[in-house]
């Protein structure tokens, strides 16, 4: 079963539009961490945010904001006033595990294209 | 602080050959993980090393192996290359690994098997 689902394979928006990338996760653990990474064409995954399962506060960082809702097992990412430089593949990831064995599970990614 | 570095960045090999990829973690990071990224399978975890010991392993055949040195640098080896091994291999480092740690990724090594 898919543990991290990013249902949107590709999204295209025009510059300055807002866009939300969806992430739904599945875990039985009560303690877990969620992450978002950005992968530009260069290939390197760039860390954006980490959120633990006990902190449901939304976070805003500049044009980026994240909405974590445990009730719906979602951790969505919104880019406000998108820019061409935001074009990349975005990955949501889940870190879970107990007794010293943990897993870092990535979604399949959402390719965002921001058109000028 | 310098980020995670990987060498080489690009590699072309033929079937049956073997290859060694190298990863230098961020200074002070002791955990190194390796991932394979392909268009069809996405990002898949290969293994994780901490203090020169393999601590976690994904579901890859024994042709994929790795090691970590005392300075935390890590190498990954793939023997008897197959066409399906063509992929972007990403290395990630973190302070001590584990549930709470954030992984920081290198630029990857793009391996093409002909």
Short mmCIF file of C-alpha atoms in Angstrom, two decimals:
data_model
loop_
_atom_site.label_atom_id
_atom_site.label_comp_id
_atom_site.label_asym_id
_atom_site.label_seq_id
_atom_site.Cartn_x
_atom_site.Cartn_y
_atom_site.Cartn_z
CA UNK A 1 0.00 0.00 0.00
CA UNK A 2 1.22 3.46 -0.87
CA UNK A 3 2.26 5.16 2.33
CA UNK A 4 2.77 8.61 0.88
CA UNK A 5 0.43 9.62 -1.92
CA UNK A 6 0.92 12.61 -4.13
CA UNK A 7 -2.01 12.26 -6.45
CA UNK A 8 -1.05 15.23 -8.64
CA UNK A 9 1.52 14.01 -11.12
CA UNK A 10 1.97 17.34 -12.85
CA UNK A 11 0.56 20.83 -12.35
CA UNK A 12 0.95 23.82 -14.64
CA UNK A 13 0.21 27.34 -13.48
CA UNK A 14 0.84 30.80 -14.80
CA UNK A 15 3.26 32.97 -12.88
CA UNK A 16 1.75 34.76 -9.86
CA UNK A 17 -0.96 32.16 -9.42
CA UNK A 18 -1.22 30.32 -6.11
CA UNK A 19 -0.80 26.55 -6.21
CA UNK A 20 -1.33 23.80 -3.65
CA UNK A 21 0.47 20.48 -3.76
CA UNK A 22 -1.32 17.66 -1.99
CA UNK A 23 0.23 14.98 0.20
CA UNK A 24 -1.67 12.21 1.96
CA UNK A 25 0.16 9.77 4.17
CA UNK A 26 -0.58 6.54 5.95
CA UNK A 27 1.02 5.32 9.16
CA UNK A 28 0.06 3.43 12.30
CA UNK A 29 2.74 5.11 14.36
CA UNK A 30 1.83 7.91 16.73
CA UNK A 31 5.25 9.51 16.36
CA UNK A 32 6.36 10.32 12.87
CA UNK A 33 7.80 13.15 10.82
CA UNK A 34 6.75 14.66 7.54
CA UNK A 35 8.98 16.46 5.07
CA UNK A 36 8.81 18.37 1.84
CA UNK A 37 11.70 18.46 -0.61
CA UNK A 38 12.17 20.33 -3.87
CA UNK A 39 14.07 18.77 -6.77
CA UNK A 40 15.05 21.31 -9.43
CA UNK A 41 16.35 20.14 -12.82
CA UNK A 42 19.87 19.94 -11.38
CA UNK A 43 18.76 16.83 -9.48
CA UNK A 44 19.61 17.66 -5.89
CA UNK A 45 16.77 17.34 -3.39
CA UNK A 46 16.49 20.52 -1.39
CA UNK A 47 15.00 20.28 2.09
CA UNK A 48 12.06 22.65 2.64
CA UNK A 49 10.34 21.73 5.89
CA UNK A 50 10.04 19.12 8.62
CA UNK A 51 6.98 18.67 10.81
CA UNK A 52 6.46 16.19 13.65
CA UNK A 53 3.21 14.39 14.30
CA UNK A 54 2.50 16.33 17.48
CA UNK A 55 2.74 19.75 15.93
CA UNK A 56 -0.29 20.58 13.83
CA UNK A 57 0.46 24.26 13.59
CA UNK A 58 0.54 25.56 10.08
CA UNK A 59 3.75 27.17 8.98
CA UNK A 60 4.51 30.02 6.65
CA UNK A 61 7.91 30.84 5.22
CA UNK A 62 7.83 33.63 2.72
CA UNK A 63 5.69 32.52 -0.21
CA UNK A 64 5.57 28.95 1.10
CA UNK A 65 3.03 27.62 3.58
CA UNK A 66 2.19 24.19 4.87
CA UNK A 67 -1.08 22.83 6.21
CA UNK A 68 -0.82 19.73 8.41
CA UNK A 69 -4.08 18.00 9.31
CA UNK A 70 -3.86 14.74 11.23
CA UNK A 71 -7.61 14.19 10.94
CA UNK A 72 -7.26 13.76 7.20
CA UNK A 73 -3.63 12.51 7.23
CA UNK A 74 -2.62 15.32 4.94
CA UNK A 75 0.34 17.65 4.74
CA UNK A 76 -0.30 20.05 1.91
CA UNK A 77 2.07 22.65 0.53
CA UNK A 78 0.99 25.98 -0.94
CA UNK A 79 3.08 28.35 -2.98
CA UNK A 80 1.66 31.85 -3.12
CA UNK A 81 2.33 34.07 -6.12
CA UNK A 82 4.29 31.36 -7.91
CA UNK A 83 7.43 32.22 -9.86
CA UNK A 84 9.19 30.51 -12.73
CA UNK A 85 11.99 29.53 -10.35
CA UNK A 86 9.48 27.42 -8.42
CA UNK A 87 9.36 25.01 -11.36
CA UNK A 88 10.61 21.69 -10.00
CA UNK A 89 9.47 18.32 -8.76
CA UNK A 90 8.25 18.42 -5.18
CA UNK A 91 8.39 15.38 -2.93
CA UNK A 92 6.56 14.71 0.27
CA UNK A 93 8.19 12.19 2.62
CA UNK A 94 7.29 10.33 5.80
CA UNK A 95 9.71 9.18 8.47
CA UNK A 96 8.37 6.47 10.73
CA UNK A 97 9.68 3.61 12.77
CA UNK A 98 10.20 2.11 16.17
CA UNK A 99 12.86 0.18 18.08
CA UNK A 100 15.70 1.77 16.21
CA UNK A 101 14.50 0.76 12.77
CA UNK A 102 13.05 3.59 10.80
CA UNK A 103 12.00 4.25 7.24
CA UNK A 104 12.09 7.35 5.13
CA UNK A 105 9.33 6.97 2.54
CA UNK A 106 8.90 9.30 -0.39
CA UNK A 107 5.85 10.03 -2.47
CA UNK A 108 6.08 9.84 -6.22
CA UNK A 109 6.45 13.59 -6.56
CA UNK A 110 4.48 16.39 -8.21
CA UNK A 111 6.04 18.17 -11.15
CA UNK A 112 5.21 21.87 -10.98
CA UNK A 113 5.57 23.99 -14.10
CA UNK A 114 5.25 27.71 -13.67
CA UNK A 115 4.78 29.48 -16.97
CA UNK A 116 5.88 33.05 -17.53
CA UNK B 1 29.25 24.47 5.74
CA UNK B 2 29.79 22.52 2.56
CA UNK B 3 26.89 20.36 1.47
CA UNK B 4 26.82 16.71 0.55
CA UNK B 5 29.12 15.96 -2.37
CA UNK B 6 28.94 13.02 -4.72
CA UNK B 7 31.41 11.82 -7.29
CA UNK B 8 31.34 11.28 -10.13
CA UNK B 9 28.32 13.25 -11.30
CA UNK B 10 27.88 11.23 -14.48
CA UNK B 11 28.92 7.72 -15.36
CA UNK B 12 28.43 5.50 -18.38
CA UNK B 13 29.04 1.78 -18.06
CA UNK B 14 28.17 -1.35 -20.00
CA UNK B 15 26.24 -4.36 -18.85
CA UNK B 16 28.21 -6.73 -16.67
CA UNK B 17 30.63 -4.11 -15.41
CA UNK B 18 30.79 -2.89 -11.86
CA UNK B 19 30.72 0.65 -10.55
CA UNK B 20 31.64 2.51 -7.36
CA UNK B 21 30.00 5.77 -6.35
CA UNK B 22 31.29 8.04 -3.63
CA UNK B 23 29.56 10.31 -1.15
CA UNK B 24 31.03 12.81 1.31
CA UNK B 25 28.51 13.88 3.95
CA UNK B 26 28.14 17.27 5.55
CA UNK B 27 30.83 17.80 8.14
CA UNK B 28 29.70 16.37 11.46
CA UNK B 29 27.05 14.12 9.94
CA UNK B 30 27.54 10.47 10.76
CA UNK B 31 24.63 8.86 8.95
CA UNK B 32 24.67 8.34 5.21
CA UNK B 33 21.78 6.92 3.20
CA UNK B 34 21.63 5.96 -0.45
CA UNK B 35 18.64 6.13 -2.76
CA UNK B 36 17.95 5.09 -6.32
CA UNK B 37 15.69 7.34 -8.36
CA UNK B 38 14.13 6.19 -11.61
CA UNK B 39 11.15 7.54 -13.57
CA UNK B 40 9.23 4.31 -13.07
CA UNK B 41 9.95 3.51 -9.42
CA UNK B 42 10.58 6.95 -7.98
CA UNK B 43 12.87 7.30 -4.98
CA UNK B 44 13.76 3.99 -3.42
CA UNK B 45 15.84 3.50 -0.31
CA UNK B 46 18.93 1.35 -0.75
CA UNK B 47 20.67 1.37 2.62
CA UNK B 48 21.88 3.50 5.48
CA UNK B 49 25.24 3.53 7.21
CA UNK B 50 26.10 4.84 10.62
CA UNK B 51 29.46 4.52 12.36
CA UNK B 52 30.78 2.29 9.58
CA UNK B 53 27.91 -0.17 10.02
CA UNK B 54 24.94 -0.81 7.80
CA UNK B 55 21.95 0.00 9.95
CA UNK B 56 19.02 -0.17 7.53
CA UNK B 57 18.55 -1.86 4.21
CA UNK B 58 15.96 -1.60 1.45
CA UNK B 59 14.79 -4.31 -0.92
CA UNK B 60 17.59 -4.43 -3.43
CA UNK B 61 19.57 -7.46 -4.61
CA UNK B 62 22.97 -8.29 -3.21
CA UNK B 63 24.63 -6.74 -6.26
CA UNK B 64 24.13 -3.45 -4.46
CA UNK B 65 26.48 -2.96 -1.56
CA UNK B 66 28.05 -0.16 0.35
CA UNK B 67 30.43 0.78 3.06
CA UNK B 68 31.28 3.68 5.27
CA UNK B 69 34.67 4.85 6.38
CA UNK B 70 35.77 6.23 9.72
CA UNK B 71 35.47 9.79 8.39
CA UNK B 72 31.81 9.04 7.53
CA UNK B 73 32.45 9.11 3.79
CA UNK B 74 30.54 6.37 2.05
CA UNK B 75 30.83 4.37 -1.12
CA UNK B 76 28.22 2.39 -2.97
CA UNK B 77 29.08 -0.45 -5.30
CA UNK B 78 26.97 -2.12 -7.93
CA UNK B 79 28.34 -5.29 -9.48
CA UNK B 80 27.28 -7.02 -12.68
CA UNK B 81 25.43 -4.00 -13.97
CA UNK B 82 22.09 -4.45 -15.69
CA UNK B 83 20.27 -2.05 -18.00
CA UNK B 84 17.69 -1.48 -15.26
CA UNK B 85 20.35 -0.06 -12.97
CA UNK B 86 20.39 3.12 -15.02
CA UNK B 87 19.24 5.74 -12.56
CA UNK B 88 20.09 8.77 -10.51
CA UNK B 89 21.77 7.64 -7.30
CA UNK B 90 21.33 10.05 -4.46
CA UNK B 91 23.21 10.18 -1.23
CA UNK B 92 21.79 11.84 1.87
CA UNK B 93 23.47 12.66 5.15
CA UNK B 94 22.09 13.44 8.57
CA UNK B 95 23.55 14.00 12.01
CA UNK B 96 22.82 10.60 13.50
CA UNK B 97 20.03 9.26 11.32
CA UNK B 98 16.87 7.95 12.87
CA UNK B 99 13.29 9.02 13.00
CA UNK B 100 13.73 12.66 13.90
CA UNK B 101 16.67 13.56 11.74
CA UNK B 102 16.46 15.59 8.56
CA UNK B 103 18.29 14.19 5.56
CA UNK B 104 20.26 16.49 3.31
CA UNK B 105 20.87 15.32 -0.21
CA UNK B 106 23.74 15.56 -2.61
CA UNK B 107 23.42 16.34 -6.33
CA UNK B 108 23.43 12.68 -7.28
CA UNK B 109 25.36 10.50 -9.66
CA UNK B 110 23.59 9.75 -12.92
CA UNK B 111 24.49 6.24 -14.02
CA UNK B 112 23.75 5.08 -17.52
CA UNK B 113 24.17 1.40 -18.33
CA UNK B 114 24.48 0.53 -22.03
#
